[in-house]
Structure formats: structure tokens, C-alpha cells
Amino acid sequence: MFAVRKSMLAAAVIFTAAVLLASFGVSAVSAANAGEGVPFSVVLDAGHGGVDPGVLGVNTKTKESDINLQIVRLLEKYFADAGFSVVLTRKNEGGLYGLPTTGYKRRDMEKRRDVIEQTAPNLVISVHQNNFIADRTRRGGQVFFKEGDEKGKALADCIQSRLNALNGCDYSALKGDYYILNCTQYASVIVECGFLSNAEDEKLLLDEEYRQKAAYAIFSGALLYLS
């Protein structure tokens, strides 16, 4: 029974992706073929990991790094089922730095850059969770792009629109001076899916059904960009 349900879910995801692509003006065939028979490729980056947990939930102290990876795994399935070539920078709870010695953070980020450069993707989506202690009422998804990167801004705007619809917010994508955005020429965004400093967002992000909705908002925003 479980195998049948998984099969039905996969079929539903593929069908929905095809409908979305068609509505955005991109055929299902072109989604799987960016040119010369090569599929569109995406690098999914789950921020933090290992000795670097990122921010912690305001009530549960849940690690940002765990939520990031959970959402990336959902995104991986959405993109793969739609025919994309998907590469993850971080595939488990560990970091990419080797030993946690001096300079581990820099080594971790450089490894992520190397994965991106080796993949030469159409998209780079780095998943994070936000924190704003000065105003714990601040909530919702926020997307960042590199200043001067028109492709990155277009991708960020598309994903931001989908997150706004999910969260009932009216945010604009913002410029960000971050390594993961600056280290590559490919269209890249950082997606802060919610604020772990906000109790409402924290509760939502701990819910699997909501994480699926957040991942789908990011996925559908990426499809909109590719149209």
C-alpha cells in the first residue's frame, strides 16, 4: 500500500510540474532538455551542518541546519521528478569542512563553491532559516540575490512571489553580500524559508506538511524563472 501511495505521489508531482511548466510557457519536454539533450541542472545547498548548526529555534532550540536539509531533500524530489539533474552540496547532517579545526567555516564554503563550479548549473538555491532577535514578530520567507546579478535577481523575485503567497507577506527580494552568492557566476539565491526567532514560523517549520509547501513554493518559483 505504501509503495502504491509513493508511486501515486510521484505521478502527481510530475503531472503538476508539467501543468506549471505549461502555464509558464515551458513544455514538459523542454523542462528535461535545456539544450542538446542536456537536462536543466540545479544545485541545492542546505546551509550549515556539522559543528555549525546555524540559528536555533526560539522555543525548541531546533537546529537550522536540520531544517535546511529536510527542505532540500523535498526540493530534490520535486526537481528530480520534473526531469531536472539535481546535485546537493550537503547530503547528510555533517559539514563539508573535514576536521573542525581553525578555518573550518571557510573550507566548508569553498567545498560548496567547488560543487557549484563542477556542476555548472542553471540554478543555485541555498536554503536557510532566518533570525531577527530585535523583532520576534518578523516572519515569512525572504530571498536574497547578489547585487548586479540580473539572473539571480529574476530568480529571487520569482521565488519571493511564491513564498509571499504561501506566507501572506509582501516582501521584496533583497540584495545580499554572501559568499554562496558571490562565489559563482551562475544564477544563485539564498532562500530564508522563515524566522526561527518567531514562534509561529518555528512551529510551521517543524511541521512536515508545511515544509512540503515551502519546498513547493521554492520549486514553482524556480519554474516561473525558467519560463
PDB file of C-alpha atoms in Angstrom:
ATOM      1  CA  MET A   1       0.000   0.000   0.000  1.00  0.00           C
ATOM      2  CA  PHE A   2       2.824   2.403   0.923  1.00  0.00           C
ATOM      3  CA  ALA A   3       4.622   1.711  -2.378  1.00  0.00           C
ATOM      4  CA  VAL A   4       1.411   2.435  -4.285  1.00  0.00           C
ATOM      5  CA  ARG A   5       0.962   5.727  -2.448  1.00  0.00           C
ATOM      6  CA  LYS A   6       4.548   6.749  -3.194  1.00  0.00           C
ATOM      7  CA  SER A   7       4.034   5.926  -6.865  1.00  0.00           C
ATOM      8  CA  MET A   8       0.829   7.957  -6.959  1.00  0.00           C
ATOM      9  CA  LEU A   9       2.552  10.884  -5.263  1.00  0.00           C
ATOM     10  CA  ALA A  10       5.446  10.816  -7.722  1.00  0.00           C
ATOM     11  CA  ALA A  11       2.997  10.756 -10.646  1.00  0.00           C
ATOM     12  CA  ALA A  12       1.098  13.674  -9.141  1.00  0.00           C
ATOM     13  CA  VAL A  13       4.298  15.708  -8.744  1.00  0.00           C
ATOM     14  CA  ILE A  14       5.317  15.081 -12.361  1.00  0.00           C
ATOM     15  CA  PHE A  15       1.836  15.963 -13.611  1.00  0.00           C
ATOM     16  CA  THR A  16       1.703  19.136 -11.532  1.00  0.00           C
ATOM     17  CA  ALA A  17       5.160  20.183 -12.711  1.00  0.00           C
ATOM     18  CA  ALA A  18       4.083  19.662 -16.320  1.00  0.00           C
ATOM     19  CA  VAL A  19       0.967  21.770 -15.754  1.00  0.00           C
ATOM     20  CA  LEU A  20       3.016  24.504 -14.100  1.00  0.00           C
ATOM     21  CA  LEU A  21       5.580  24.497 -16.872  1.00  0.00           C
ATOM     22  CA  ALA A  22       2.859  24.641 -19.493  1.00  0.00           C
ATOM     23  CA  SER A  23       1.171  27.540 -17.700  1.00  0.00           C
ATOM     24  CA  PHE A  24       4.506  29.346 -17.567  1.00  0.00           C
ATOM     25  CA  GLY A  25       5.092  28.725 -21.261  1.00  0.00           C
ATOM     26  CA  VAL A  26       7.637  25.923 -20.897  1.00  0.00           C
ATOM     27  CA  SER A  27       6.859  22.484 -22.247  1.00  0.00           C
ATOM     28  CA  ALA A  28       7.400  19.349 -20.193  1.00  0.00           C
ATOM     29  CA  VAL A  29       9.910  18.200 -22.793  1.00  0.00           C
ATOM     30  CA  SER A  30      11.919  21.436 -22.597  1.00  0.00           C
ATOM     31  CA  ALA A  31      11.978  21.147 -18.812  1.00  0.00           C
ATOM     32  CA  ALA A  32      14.020  17.993 -19.142  1.00  0.00           C
ATOM     33  CA  ASN A  33      16.114  19.317 -22.023  1.00  0.00           C
ATOM     34  CA  ALA A  34      17.815  22.674 -21.596  1.00  0.00           C
ATOM     35  CA  GLY A  35      19.520  22.190 -24.948  1.00  0.00           C
ATOM     36  CA  GLU A  36      21.399  19.499 -26.850  1.00  0.00           C
ATOM     37  CA  GLY A  37      19.514  16.860 -24.882  1.00  0.00           C
ATOM     38  CA  VAL A  38      21.059  18.033 -21.604  1.00  0.00           C
ATOM     39  CA  PRO A  39      18.590  18.398 -18.703  1.00  0.00           C
ATOM     40  CA  PHE A  40      18.295  21.580 -16.699  1.00  0.00           C
ATOM     41  CA  SER A  41      20.520  21.274 -13.651  1.00  0.00           C
ATOM     42  CA  VAL A  42      20.142  22.709 -10.169  1.00  0.00           C
ATOM     43  CA  VAL A  43      22.484  22.762  -7.191  1.00  0.00           C
ATOM     44  CA  LEU A  44      20.649  22.631  -3.862  1.00  0.00           C
ATOM     45  CA  ASP A  45      22.657  23.843  -0.893  1.00  0.00           C
ATOM     46  CA  ALA A  46      21.499  23.033   2.650  1.00  0.00           C
ATOM     47  CA  GLY A  47      23.118  25.754   4.712  1.00  0.00           C
ATOM     48  CA  HIS A  48      25.337  24.990   7.739  1.00  0.00           C
ATOM     49  CA  GLY A  49      25.838  21.431   9.083  1.00  0.00           C
ATOM     50  CA  GLY A  50      28.094  19.517  11.412  1.00  0.00           C
ATOM     51  CA  VAL A  51      29.544  21.696  14.190  1.00  0.00           C
ATOM     52  CA  ASP A  52      27.796  24.692  12.616  1.00  0.00           C
ATOM     53  CA  PRO A  53      24.074  24.387  13.469  1.00  0.00           C
ATOM     54  CA  GLY A  54      23.105  27.828  12.219  1.00  0.00           C
ATOM     55  CA  VAL A  55      20.439  29.593  14.277  1.00  0.00           C
ATOM     56  CA  LEU A  56      18.305  27.775  16.843  1.00  0.00           C
ATOM     57  CA  GLY A  57      14.532  27.750  17.239  1.00  0.00           C
ATOM     58  CA  VAL A  58      13.234  30.271  19.770  1.00  0.00           C
ATOM     59  CA  ASN A  59      11.303  27.639  21.754  1.00  0.00           C
ATOM     60  CA  THR A  60      12.569  24.191  20.773  1.00  0.00           C
ATOM     61  CA  LYS A  61      16.209  25.060  20.015  1.00  0.00           C
ATOM     62  CA  THR A  62      15.849  23.034  16.819  1.00  0.00           C
ATOM     63  CA  LYS A  63      18.927  23.441  14.643  1.00  0.00           C
ATOM     64  CA  GLU A  64      18.566  25.454  11.451  1.00  0.00           C
ATOM     65  CA  SER A  65      20.939  23.020   9.726  1.00  0.00           C
ATOM     66  CA  ASP A  66      18.463  20.145  10.223  1.00  0.00           C
ATOM     67  CA  ILE A  67      15.503  22.067   8.804  1.00  0.00           C
ATOM     68  CA  ASN A  68      17.609  23.230   5.862  1.00  0.00           C
ATOM     69  CA  LEU A  69      18.465  19.650   4.929  1.00  0.00           C
ATOM     70  CA  GLN A  70      14.859  18.476   5.314  1.00  0.00           C
ATOM     71  CA  ILE A  71      13.627  21.146   2.912  1.00  0.00           C
ATOM     72  CA  VAL A  72      16.459  20.477   0.455  1.00  0.00           C
ATOM     73  CA  ARG A  73      15.520  16.783   0.381  1.00  0.00           C
ATOM     74  CA  LEU A  74      11.949  17.736  -0.505  1.00  0.00           C
ATOM     75  CA  LEU A  75      13.199  20.108  -3.197  1.00  0.00           C
ATOM     76  CA  GLU A  76      15.450  17.387  -4.555  1.00  0.00           C
ATOM     77  CA  LYS A  77      12.434  15.163  -5.144  1.00  0.00           C
ATOM     78  CA  TYR A  78      10.357  17.902  -6.756  1.00  0.00           C
ATOM     79  CA  PHE A  79      13.124  18.798  -9.205  1.00  0.00           C
ATOM     80  CA  ALA A  80      14.158  15.203  -9.935  1.00  0.00           C
ATOM     81  CA  ASP A  81      10.565  14.114 -10.577  1.00  0.00           C
ATOM     82  CA  ALA A  82      10.230  17.004 -13.026  1.00  0.00           C
ATOM     83  CA  GLY A  83      13.249  15.784 -15.018  1.00  0.00           C
ATOM     84  CA  PHE A  84      15.991  18.036 -13.667  1.00  0.00           C
ATOM     85  CA  SER A  85      19.531  16.962 -12.911  1.00  0.00           C
ATOM     86  CA  VAL A  86      19.911  17.657  -9.179  1.00  0.00           C
ATOM     87  CA  VAL A  87      23.140  17.986  -7.195  1.00  0.00           C
ATOM     88  CA  LEU A  88      23.302  18.525  -3.426  1.00  0.00           C
ATOM     89  CA  THR A  89      26.251  20.216  -1.753  1.00  0.00           C
ATOM     90  CA  ARG A  90      25.441  18.609   1.613  1.00  0.00           C
ATOM     91  CA  LYS A  91      23.732  15.216   1.722  1.00  0.00           C
ATOM     92  CA  ASN A  92      23.700  14.498   5.451  1.00  0.00           C
ATOM     93  CA  GLU A  93      23.942  16.209   8.829  1.00  0.00           C
ATOM     94  CA  GLY A  94      27.707  16.684   8.556  1.00  0.00           C
ATOM     95  CA  GLY A  95      29.540  19.705   7.236  1.00  0.00           C
ATOM     96  CA  LEU A  96      31.924  19.799   4.276  1.00  0.00           C
ATOM     97  CA  TYR A  97      34.994  21.070   6.140  1.00  0.00           C
ATOM     98  CA  GLY A  98      36.782  17.818   7.058  1.00  0.00           C
ATOM     99  CA  LEU A  99      38.092  18.218  10.595  1.00  0.00           C
ATOM    100  CA  PRO A 100      36.517  21.015  12.700  1.00  0.00           C
ATOM    101  CA  THR A 101      39.824  22.838  13.100  1.00  0.00           C
ATOM    102  CA  THR A 102      40.665  26.509  12.599  1.00  0.00           C
ATOM    103  CA  GLY A 103      39.289  27.794   9.318  1.00  0.00           C
ATOM    104  CA  TYR A 104      36.612  25.099   9.058  1.00  0.00           C
ATOM    105  CA  LYS A 105      33.909  27.569   8.001  1.00  0.00           C
ATOM    106  CA  ARG A 106      35.960  28.837   5.080  1.00  0.00           C
ATOM    107  CA  ARG A 107      36.795  25.290   3.972  1.00  0.00           C
ATOM    108  CA  ASP A 108      33.123  24.368   4.190  1.00  0.00           C
ATOM    109  CA  MET A 109      32.083  27.256   1.964  1.00  0.00           C
ATOM    110  CA  GLU A 110      34.864  26.577  -0.539  1.00  0.00           C
ATOM    111  CA  LYS A 111      33.689  22.969  -0.872  1.00  0.00           C
ATOM    112  CA  ARG A 112      30.200  24.233  -1.683  1.00  0.00           C
ATOM    113  CA  ARG A 113      31.679  26.552  -4.291  1.00  0.00           C
ATOM    114  CA  ASP A 114      33.594  23.651  -5.830  1.00  0.00           C
ATOM    115  CA  VAL A 115      30.383  21.604  -6.168  1.00  0.00           C
ATOM    116  CA  ILE A 116      28.674  24.520  -7.903  1.00  0.00           C
ATOM    117  CA  GLU A 117      31.552  25.144 -10.295  1.00  0.00           C
ATOM    118  CA  GLN A 118      31.893  21.457 -11.174  1.00  0.00           C
ATOM    119  CA  THR A 119      28.175  21.195 -11.890  1.00  0.00           C
ATOM    120  CA  ALA A 120      27.827  24.407 -13.953  1.00  0.00           C
ATOM    121  CA  PRO A 121      24.102  24.530 -13.088  1.00  0.00           C
ATOM    122  CA  ASN A 122      21.225  26.580 -14.428  1.00  0.00           C
ATOM    123  CA  LEU A 123      20.238  27.421 -10.850  1.00  0.00           C
ATOM    124  CA  VAL A 124      21.758  27.503  -7.374  1.00  0.00           C
ATOM    125  CA  ILE A 125      19.348  27.531  -4.438  1.00  0.00           C
ATOM    126  CA  SER A 126      20.828  27.789  -0.954  1.00  0.00           C
ATOM    127  CA  VAL A 127      18.294  27.034   1.784  1.00  0.00           C
ATOM    128  CA  HIS A 128      18.478  28.728   5.184  1.00  0.00           C
ATOM    129  CA  GLN A 129      16.307  29.899   8.072  1.00  0.00           C
ATOM    130  CA  ASN A 130      16.258  33.465   9.329  1.00  0.00           C
ATOM    131  CA  ASN A 131      16.780  35.066  12.731  1.00  0.00           C
ATOM    132  CA  PHE A 132      15.830  38.562  13.927  1.00  0.00           C
ATOM    133  CA  ILE A 133      16.025  38.852  17.694  1.00  0.00           C
ATOM    134  CA  ALA A 134      15.355  42.619  17.613  1.00  0.00           C
ATOM    135  CA  ASP A 135      11.834  41.949  16.326  1.00  0.00           C
ATOM    136  CA  ARG A 136      10.462  38.494  17.025  1.00  0.00           C
ATOM    137  CA  THR A 137       7.223  39.366  15.209  1.00  0.00           C
ATOM    138  CA  ARG A 138       9.041  39.338  11.887  1.00  0.00           C
ATOM    139  CA  ARG A 139       8.109  36.191   9.967  1.00  0.00           C
ATOM    140  CA  GLY A 140       7.821  34.693   6.478  1.00  0.00           C
ATOM    141  CA  GLY A 141      10.210  33.752   3.691  1.00  0.00           C
ATOM    142  CA  GLN A 142      12.898  36.132   2.435  1.00  0.00           C
ATOM    143  CA  VAL A 143      15.045  35.646  -0.677  1.00  0.00           C
ATOM    144  CA  PHE A 144      18.455  37.210  -1.348  1.00  0.00           C
ATOM    145  CA  PHE A 145      20.429  37.724  -4.564  1.00  0.00           C
ATOM    146  CA  LYS A 146      23.823  39.185  -5.461  1.00  0.00           C
ATOM    147  CA  GLU A 147      23.830  42.852  -6.414  1.00  0.00           C
ATOM    148  CA  GLY A 148      24.335  43.258 -10.159  1.00  0.00           C
ATOM    149  CA  ASP A 149      23.291  39.679 -10.951  1.00  0.00           C
ATOM    150  CA  GLU A 150      20.236  40.116 -13.169  1.00  0.00           C
ATOM    151  CA  LYS A 151      19.608  36.382 -13.462  1.00  0.00           C
ATOM    152  CA  GLY A 152      19.888  35.943  -9.723  1.00  0.00           C
ATOM    153  CA  LYS A 153      17.507  38.833  -9.125  1.00  0.00           C
ATOM    154  CA  ALA A 154      14.962  37.408 -11.560  1.00  0.00           C
ATOM    155  CA  LEU A 155      15.170  34.007  -9.842  1.00  0.00           C
ATOM    156  CA  ALA A 156      14.869  35.639  -6.414  1.00  0.00           C
ATOM    157  CA  ASP A 157      11.843  37.693  -7.479  1.00  0.00           C
ATOM    158  CA  CYS A 158      10.056  34.593  -8.771  1.00  0.00           C
ATOM    159  CA  ILE A 159      10.700  32.556  -5.631  1.00  0.00           C
ATOM    160  CA  GLN A 160       9.834  35.508  -3.403  1.00  0.00           C
ATOM    161  CA  SER A 161       6.447  35.857  -5.082  1.00  0.00           C
ATOM    162  CA  ARG A 162       5.624  32.217  -4.336  1.00  0.00           C
ATOM    163  CA  LEU A 163       6.769  32.480  -0.707  1.00  0.00           C
ATOM    164  CA  ASN A 164       4.730  35.665  -0.269  1.00  0.00           C
ATOM    165  CA  ALA A 165       1.649  33.798  -1.481  1.00  0.00           C
ATOM    166  CA  LEU A 166       2.348  30.986   0.980  1.00  0.00           C
ATOM    167  CA  ASN A 167       3.015  33.233   3.983  1.00  0.00           C
ATOM    168  CA  GLY A 168       0.626  36.106   3.261  1.00  0.00           C
ATOM    169  CA  CYS A 169       3.559  38.547   3.198  1.00  0.00           C
ATOM    170  CA  ASP A 170       4.502  41.332   0.820  1.00  0.00           C
ATOM    171  CA  TYR A 171       8.285  41.208   0.831  1.00  0.00           C
ATOM    172  CA  SER A 172      10.648  42.090  -1.987  1.00  0.00           C
ATOM    173  CA  ALA A 173      13.739  40.054  -2.768  1.00  0.00           C
ATOM    174  CA  LEU A 174      16.806  41.729  -1.263  1.00  0.00           C
ATOM    175  CA  LYS A 175      20.421  42.235  -2.253  1.00  0.00           C
ATOM    176  CA  GLY A 176      22.803  40.171  -0.157  1.00  0.00           C
ATOM    177  CA  ASP A 177      26.581  40.151   0.216  1.00  0.00           C
ATOM    178  CA  TYR A 178      27.107  36.459   0.980  1.00  0.00           C
ATOM    179  CA  TYR A 179      29.824  34.008  -0.052  1.00  0.00           C
ATOM    180  CA  ILE A 180      27.450  31.498  -1.654  1.00  0.00           C
ATOM    181  CA  LEU A 181      26.119  34.275  -3.911  1.00  0.00           C
ATOM    182  CA  ASN A 182      29.461  35.886  -4.665  1.00  0.00           C
ATOM    183  CA  CYS A 183      31.461  32.730  -5.365  1.00  0.00           C
ATOM    184  CA  THR A 184      29.878  31.852  -8.713  1.00  0.00           C
ATOM    185  CA  GLN A 185      28.624  33.273 -11.992  1.00  0.00           C
ATOM    186  CA  TYR A 186      25.526  31.061 -12.076  1.00  0.00           C
ATOM    187  CA  ALA A 187      22.069  32.313 -11.135  1.00  0.00           C
ATOM    188  CA  SER A 188      22.090  31.956  -7.359  1.00  0.00           C
ATOM    189  CA  VAL A 189      19.777  32.774  -4.476  1.00  0.00           C
ATOM    190  CA  ILE A 190      19.639  32.298  -0.747  1.00  0.00           C
ATOM    191  CA  VAL A 191      16.155  31.365   0.430  1.00  0.00           C
ATOM    192  CA  GLU A 192      15.460  32.064   4.093  1.00  0.00           C
ATOM    193  CA  CYS A 193      12.289  29.989   4.461  1.00  0.00           C
ATOM    194  CA  GLY A 194      11.185  31.528   7.747  1.00  0.00           C
ATOM    195  CA  PHE A 195      12.297  33.101  11.013  1.00  0.00           C
ATOM    196  CA  LEU A 196      13.299  30.667  13.746  1.00  0.00           C
ATOM    197  CA  SER A 197      13.236  33.690  16.069  1.00  0.00           C
ATOM    198  CA  ASN A 198       9.459  33.824  15.519  1.00  0.00           C
ATOM    199  CA  ALA A 199       7.383  31.254  17.417  1.00  0.00           C
ATOM    200  CA  GLU A 200       4.769  30.943  14.650  1.00  0.00           C
ATOM    201  CA  ASP A 201       7.354  30.351  11.929  1.00  0.00           C
ATOM    202  CA  GLU A 202       9.245  27.921  14.141  1.00  0.00           C
ATOM    203  CA  LYS A 203       6.099  25.871  14.692  1.00  0.00           C
ATOM    204  CA  LEU A 204       5.364  25.819  10.964  1.00  0.00           C
ATOM    205  CA  LEU A 205       8.905  24.844  10.006  1.00  0.00           C
ATOM    206  CA  LEU A 206       8.769  21.896  12.388  1.00  0.00           C
ATOM    207  CA  ASP A 207       5.680  20.599  10.570  1.00  0.00           C
ATOM    208  CA  GLU A 208       6.412  18.249   7.656  1.00  0.00           C
ATOM    209  CA  GLU A 209       3.335  19.292   5.692  1.00  0.00           C
ATOM    210  CA  TYR A 210       4.340  22.944   5.879  1.00  0.00           C
ATOM    211  CA  ARG A 211       7.921  22.137   4.851  1.00  0.00           C
ATOM    212  CA  GLN A 212       6.480  20.422   1.781  1.00  0.00           C
ATOM    213  CA  LYS A 213       4.510  23.575   0.966  1.00  0.00           C
ATOM    214  CA  ALA A 214       7.582  25.755   1.441  1.00  0.00           C
ATOM    215  CA  ALA A 215       9.670  23.483  -0.778  1.00  0.00           C
ATOM    216  CA  TYR A 216       6.951  23.511  -3.419  1.00  0.00           C
ATOM    217  CA  ALA A 217       6.791  27.320  -3.314  1.00  0.00           C
ATOM    218  CA  ILE A 218      10.544  27.455  -3.985  1.00  0.00           C
ATOM    219  CA  PHE A 219      10.258  24.825  -6.739  1.00  0.00           C
ATOM    220  CA  SER A 220       7.373  26.558  -8.511  1.00  0.00           C
ATOM    221  CA  GLY A 221       9.207  29.902  -8.266  1.00  0.00           C
ATOM    222  CA  ALA A 222      12.204  28.314  -9.991  1.00  0.00           C
ATOM    223  CA  LEU A 223       9.933  27.026 -12.776  1.00  0.00           C
ATOM    224  CA  LEU A 224       8.498  30.505 -13.195  1.00  0.00           C
ATOM    225  CA  TYR A 225      12.032  31.878 -13.557  1.00  0.00           C
ATOM    226  CA  LEU A 226      12.918  29.302 -16.211  1.00  0.00           C
ATOM    227  CA  SER A 227       9.914  30.347 -18.267  1.00  0.00           C
TER     228      SER A 227
END
